[in-house]
PDB file of C-alpha atoms in Angstrom:
ATOM      1  CA  ALA A   1       8.307  17.124-106.925  1.00  0.00           C
ATOM      2  CA  SER A   2      10.515  19.057-104.897  1.00  0.00           C
ATOM      3  CA  LEU A   3       9.042  20.645-101.351  1.00  0.00           C
ATOM      4  CA  LYS A   4      10.770  23.576-102.384  1.00  0.00           C
ATOM      5  CA  ASP A   5       9.364  24.430-106.015  1.00  0.00           C
ATOM      6  CA  PRO A   6       7.837  27.963-105.734  1.00  0.00           C
ATOM      7  CA  SER A   7       5.842  27.595-108.817  1.00  0.00           C
ATOM      8  CA  ARG A   8       3.289  25.345-107.765  1.00  0.00           C
ATOM      9  CA  PRO A   9       1.253  24.563-104.644  1.00  0.00           C
ATOM     10  CA  THR A  10       2.789  21.682-102.152  1.00  0.00           C
ATOM     11  CA  PHE A  11       0.760  19.065-100.708  1.00  0.00           C
ATOM     12  CA  LEU A  12       1.694  17.616 -97.760  1.00  0.00           C
ATOM     13  CA  HIS A  13      -0.154  14.983 -94.936  1.00  0.00           C
ATOM     14  CA  GLY A  14       1.139  14.841 -91.680  1.00  0.00           C
ATOM     15  CA  LEU A  15       1.558  11.981 -89.205  1.00  0.00           C
ATOM     16  CA  THR A  16       3.390  10.793 -85.886  1.00  0.00           C
ATOM     17  CA  PRO A  17       5.432   8.008 -85.158  1.00  0.00           C
ATOM     18  CA  PRO A  18       4.395   5.251 -83.568  1.00  0.00           C
ATOM     19  CA  LEU A  19       5.442   4.386 -79.678  1.00  0.00           C
ATOM     20  CA  ASP A  20       9.390   4.368 -78.999  1.00  0.00           C
ATOM     21  CA  SER A  21       8.825   0.872 -78.204  1.00  0.00           C
ATOM     22  CA  THR A  22       8.063  -0.235 -81.376  1.00  0.00           C
ATOM     23  CA  THR A  23      10.221  -2.705 -83.136  1.00  0.00           C
ATOM     24  CA  PRO A  24      12.108  -1.482 -86.381  1.00  0.00           C
ATOM     25  CA  ASP A  25      10.202  -4.382 -88.467  1.00  0.00           C
ATOM     26  CA  ALA A  26       6.944  -2.929 -87.503  1.00  0.00           C
ATOM     27  CA  ALA A  27       7.918   0.923 -87.717  1.00  0.00           C
ATOM     28  CA  ARG A  28       8.348  -0.064 -91.290  1.00  0.00           C
ATOM     29  CA  THR A  29       4.873  -2.039 -91.509  1.00  0.00           C
ATOM     30  CA  ILE A  30       3.073   0.888 -89.950  1.00  0.00           C
ATOM     31  CA  ALA A  31       4.831   3.184 -92.245  1.00  0.00           C
ATOM     32  CA  ALA A  32       4.149   1.275 -95.015  1.00  0.00           C
ATOM     33  CA  LYS A  33       0.305   0.463 -94.167  1.00  0.00           C
ATOM     34  CA  PHE A  34       0.277   4.774 -94.005  1.00  0.00           C
ATOM     35  CA  VAL A  35       1.861   5.088 -97.296  1.00  0.00           C
ATOM     36  CA  ALA A  36      -0.609   2.651 -98.893  1.00  0.00           C
ATOM     37  CA  ARG A  37      -3.608   4.223 -97.734  1.00  0.00           C
ATOM     38  CA  SER A  38      -2.614   7.927 -98.463  1.00  0.00           C
ATOM     39  CA  ARG A  39      -2.061   7.159-102.084  1.00  0.00           C
ATOM     40  CA  VAL A  40      -5.248   8.202-103.220  1.00  0.00           C
ATOM     41  CA  LEU A  41      -4.516  11.399-101.829  1.00  0.00           C
ATOM     42  CA  ALA A  42      -2.794  14.264-103.769  1.00  0.00           C
ATOM     43  CA  SER A  43       0.439  14.482-101.988  1.00  0.00           C
ATOM     44  CA  ASP A  44       3.891  16.012-102.783  1.00  0.00           C
ATOM     45  CA  GLY A  45       5.444  14.705 -98.923  1.00  0.00           C
ATOM     46  CA  PHE A  46       4.590  14.095 -95.278  1.00  0.00           C
ATOM     47  CA  ILE A  47       5.366  16.320 -92.164  1.00  0.00           C
ATOM     48  CA  VAL A  48       6.497  13.806 -89.402  1.00  0.00           C
ATOM     49  CA  TYR A  49       5.844  15.648 -86.263  1.00  0.00           C
ATOM     50  CA  ASP A  50       7.745  15.399 -82.994  1.00  0.00           C
ATOM     51  CA  ILE A  51       5.424  14.891 -79.713  1.00  0.00           C
ATOM     52  CA  GLN A  52       6.703  15.454 -76.620  1.00  0.00           C
ATOM     53  CA  ASP A  53       5.413  15.492 -72.902  1.00  0.00           C
ATOM     54  CA  GLU A  54       4.446  19.239 -72.151  1.00  0.00           C
ATOM     55  CA  PRO A  55       3.562  18.909 -68.246  1.00  0.00           C
ATOM     56  CA  SER A  56       4.633  22.402 -67.914  1.00  0.00           C
ATOM     57  CA  ARG A  57       2.167  23.855 -70.395  1.00  0.00           C
ATOM     58  CA  SER A  58      -0.900  23.286 -67.965  1.00  0.00           C
ATOM     59  CA  GLY A  59      -1.292  22.911 -64.610  1.00  0.00           C
ATOM     60  CA  ALA A  60      -4.045  20.563 -65.497  1.00  0.00           C
ATOM     61  CA  GLU A  61      -3.711  16.530 -65.080  1.00  0.00           C
ATOM     62  CA  ARG A  62      -3.636  14.656 -68.495  1.00  0.00           C
ATOM     63  CA  PRO A  63      -6.451  12.822 -69.125  1.00  0.00           C
ATOM     64  CA  TYR A  64      -4.591   9.864 -70.283  1.00  0.00           C
ATOM     65  CA  PRO A  65      -0.402   9.349 -69.464  1.00  0.00           C
ATOM     66  CA  PHE A  66       1.752  10.709 -72.009  1.00  0.00           C
ATOM     67  CA  ARG A  67       3.636   7.550 -73.830  1.00  0.00           C
ATOM     68  CA  GLN A  68       6.902   8.633 -75.328  1.00  0.00           C
ATOM     69  CA  LEU A  69       6.946   8.293 -79.479  1.00  0.00           C
ATOM     70  CA  MET A  70       9.607   6.841 -81.349  1.00  0.00           C
ATOM     71  CA  ASP A  71      12.179   9.694 -83.205  1.00  0.00           C
ATOM     72  CA  SER A  72      10.356  11.829 -85.614  1.00  0.00           C
ATOM     73  CA  ALA A  73      13.652  11.289 -88.085  1.00  0.00           C
ATOM     74  CA  SER A  74      14.015   7.549 -87.804  1.00  0.00           C
ATOM     75  CA  TYR A  75      10.444   7.357 -88.273  1.00  0.00           C
ATOM     76  CA  ALA A  76      10.289   9.518 -91.017  1.00  0.00           C
ATOM     77  CA  ALA A  77      12.957   7.387 -92.696  1.00  0.00           C
ATOM     78  CA  GLU A  78      10.761   4.650 -92.930  1.00  0.00           C
ATOM     79  CA  VAL A  79       7.779   6.877 -94.365  1.00  0.00           C
ATOM     80  CA  ARG A  80      10.170   8.287 -96.964  1.00  0.00           C
ATOM     81  CA  ALA A  81      11.519   4.219 -97.727  1.00  0.00           C
ATOM     82  CA  ALA A  82       7.741   3.408 -98.044  1.00  0.00           C
ATOM     83  CA  SER A  83       6.374   6.041-100.318  1.00  0.00           C
ATOM     84  CA  GLY A  84       9.815   7.590-102.364  1.00  0.00           C
ATOM     85  CA  LYS A  85       8.558  11.208-101.121  1.00  0.00           C
ATOM     86  CA  GLU A  86       9.988  13.452 -98.798  1.00  0.00           C
ATOM     87  CA  CYS A  87       9.359  14.429 -95.486  1.00  0.00           C
ATOM     88  CA  LEU A  88       9.537  17.836 -93.448  1.00  0.00           C
ATOM     89  CA  VAL A  89      10.726  16.456 -90.143  1.00  0.00           C
ATOM     90  CA  TYR A  90       9.536  18.490 -87.042  1.00  0.00           C
ATOM     91  CA  LYS A  91      11.981  18.288 -83.758  1.00  0.00           C
ATOM     92  CA  CYS A  92      11.390  20.373 -80.291  1.00  0.00           C
ATOM     93  CA  VAL A  93      14.187  22.105 -79.143  1.00  0.00           C
ATOM     94  CA  ASN A  94      13.875  21.171 -75.798  1.00  0.00           C
ATOM     95  CA  ASP A  95      16.732  18.320 -76.317  1.00  0.00           C
ATOM     96  CA  ALA A  96      20.438  18.405 -74.778  1.00  0.00           C
ATOM     97  CA  GLU A  97      21.483  16.395 -77.817  1.00  0.00           C
ATOM     98  CA  PHE A  98      19.564  18.939 -80.375  1.00  0.00           C
ATOM     99  CA  GLU A  99      22.879  19.747 -82.661  1.00  0.00           C
ATOM    100  CA  ASN A 100      23.588  16.030 -82.557  1.00  0.00           C
ATOM    101  CA  TRP A 101      19.968  15.058 -83.508  1.00  0.00           C
ATOM    102  CA  ILE A 102      20.220  17.363 -86.593  1.00  0.00           C
ATOM    103  CA  ARG A 103      23.773  15.720 -87.872  1.00  0.00           C
ATOM    104  CA  LYS A 104      22.133  11.863 -87.589  1.00  0.00           C
ATOM    105  CA  ALA A 105      18.451  13.590 -89.150  1.00  0.00           C
ATOM    106  CA  ARG A 106      21.226  14.463 -91.906  1.00  0.00           C
ATOM    107  CA  ALA A 107      23.748  11.799 -92.193  1.00  0.00           C
ATOM    108  CA  VAL A 108      21.965   8.822 -91.134  1.00  0.00           C
ATOM    109  CA  HIS A 109      18.356   9.121 -92.756  1.00  0.00           C
ATOM    110  CA  GLY A 110      18.984  11.452 -95.116  1.00  0.00           C
ATOM    111  CA  HIS A 111      16.621  14.350 -94.309  1.00  0.00           C
ATOM    112  CA  ARG A 112      16.867  17.410 -96.048  1.00  0.00           C
ATOM    113  CA  CYS A 113      13.801  19.575 -94.682  1.00  0.00           C
ATOM    114  CA  LEU A 114      13.574  20.033 -90.997  1.00  0.00           C
ATOM    115  CA  ASN A 115      11.210  22.271 -88.957  1.00  0.00           C
ATOM    116  CA  VAL A 116      12.185  23.257 -85.086  1.00  0.00           C
ATOM    117  CA  VAL A 117       9.479  23.403 -82.532  1.00  0.00           C
ATOM    118  CA  GLY A 118       9.644  25.603 -79.322  1.00  0.00           C
ATOM    119  CA  ARG A 119       9.504  24.524 -75.903  1.00  0.00           C
ATOM    120  CA  PRO A 120       6.180  23.753 -74.127  1.00  0.00           C
ATOM    121  CA  SER A 121       6.793  26.836 -71.784  1.00  0.00           C
ATOM    122  CA  ALA A 122       8.947  29.122 -70.720  1.00  0.00           C
ATOM    123  CA  ASP A 123       8.879  27.561 -66.474  1.00  0.00           C
ATOM    124  CA  GLY A 124      11.807  24.743 -65.765  1.00  0.00           C
ATOM    125  CA  PRO A 125      15.202  24.585 -67.344  1.00  0.00           C
ATOM    126  CA  ALA A 126      15.911  24.423 -71.099  1.00  0.00           C
ATOM    127  CA  LYS A 127      17.125  21.463 -72.088  1.00  0.00           C
ATOM    128  CA  GLY A 128      18.638  22.223 -75.447  1.00  0.00           C
ATOM    129  CA  PRO A 129      19.118  25.702 -78.027  1.00  0.00           C
ATOM    130  CA  THR A 130      16.220  28.103 -77.510  1.00  0.00           C
ATOM    131  CA  THR A 131      14.184  28.535 -80.933  1.00  0.00           C
ATOM    132  CA  LYS A 132      16.055  30.820 -82.572  1.00  0.00           C
ATOM    133  CA  GLU A 133      19.408  29.296 -81.879  1.00  0.00           C
ATOM    134  CA  ALA A 134      18.106  26.017 -83.062  1.00  0.00           C
ATOM    135  CA  MET A 135      16.773  27.732 -86.343  1.00  0.00           C
ATOM    136  CA  ALA A 136      20.547  28.921 -86.708  1.00  0.00           C
ATOM    137  CA  LEU A 137      21.683  25.327 -86.222  1.00  0.00           C
ATOM    138  CA  VAL A 138      19.457  23.801 -89.076  1.00  0.00           C
ATOM    139  CA  GLU A 139      20.171  26.596 -91.490  1.00  0.00           C
ATOM    140  CA  LYS A 140      23.995  26.014 -90.937  1.00  0.00           C
ATOM    141  CA  THR A 141      24.023  22.390 -91.651  1.00  0.00           C
ATOM    142  CA  SER A 142      24.601  21.454 -95.195  1.00  0.00           C
ATOM    143  CA  GLY A 143      22.137  19.773 -97.625  1.00  0.00           C
ATOM    144  CA  VAL A 144      19.146  20.913 -95.022  1.00  0.00           C
ATOM    145  CA  SER A 145      16.590  23.634 -95.424  1.00  0.00           C
ATOM    146  CA  PHE A 146      14.767  25.158 -92.672  1.00  0.00           C
ATOM    147  CA  GLY A 147      10.704  24.718 -92.613  1.00  0.00           C
TER     148      GLY A 147
END
């Protein structure tokens, strides 16, 4: 089923990538286990979130240290390969390589559905495009739908 079919509801299940230090083989195994467990649920596809450290969001100390996760597009490719279902891939705009990330998400990983997430706060220098600019970059990428 298409994630864009307006004639029916779309059911998606979300997940986060494993740690950035995860080997490709381990990432495939983790994705396969998640997909196997989710087969009992009605699902048209998956949402793979991009989790970033957000030190500027709050002045409060984190209860545990932030641990960098694997790239959302890379992991979503593993989930799609294991499930045969499309993924809606999230990406934070606060990335100096954002435009290259979009190209790689499409050309290398074959993703067709992307969603952008804004910076955690306006404090500090921006590393990538604004949310509005990022949405325009996604929209102009051939074969990719926004959100």
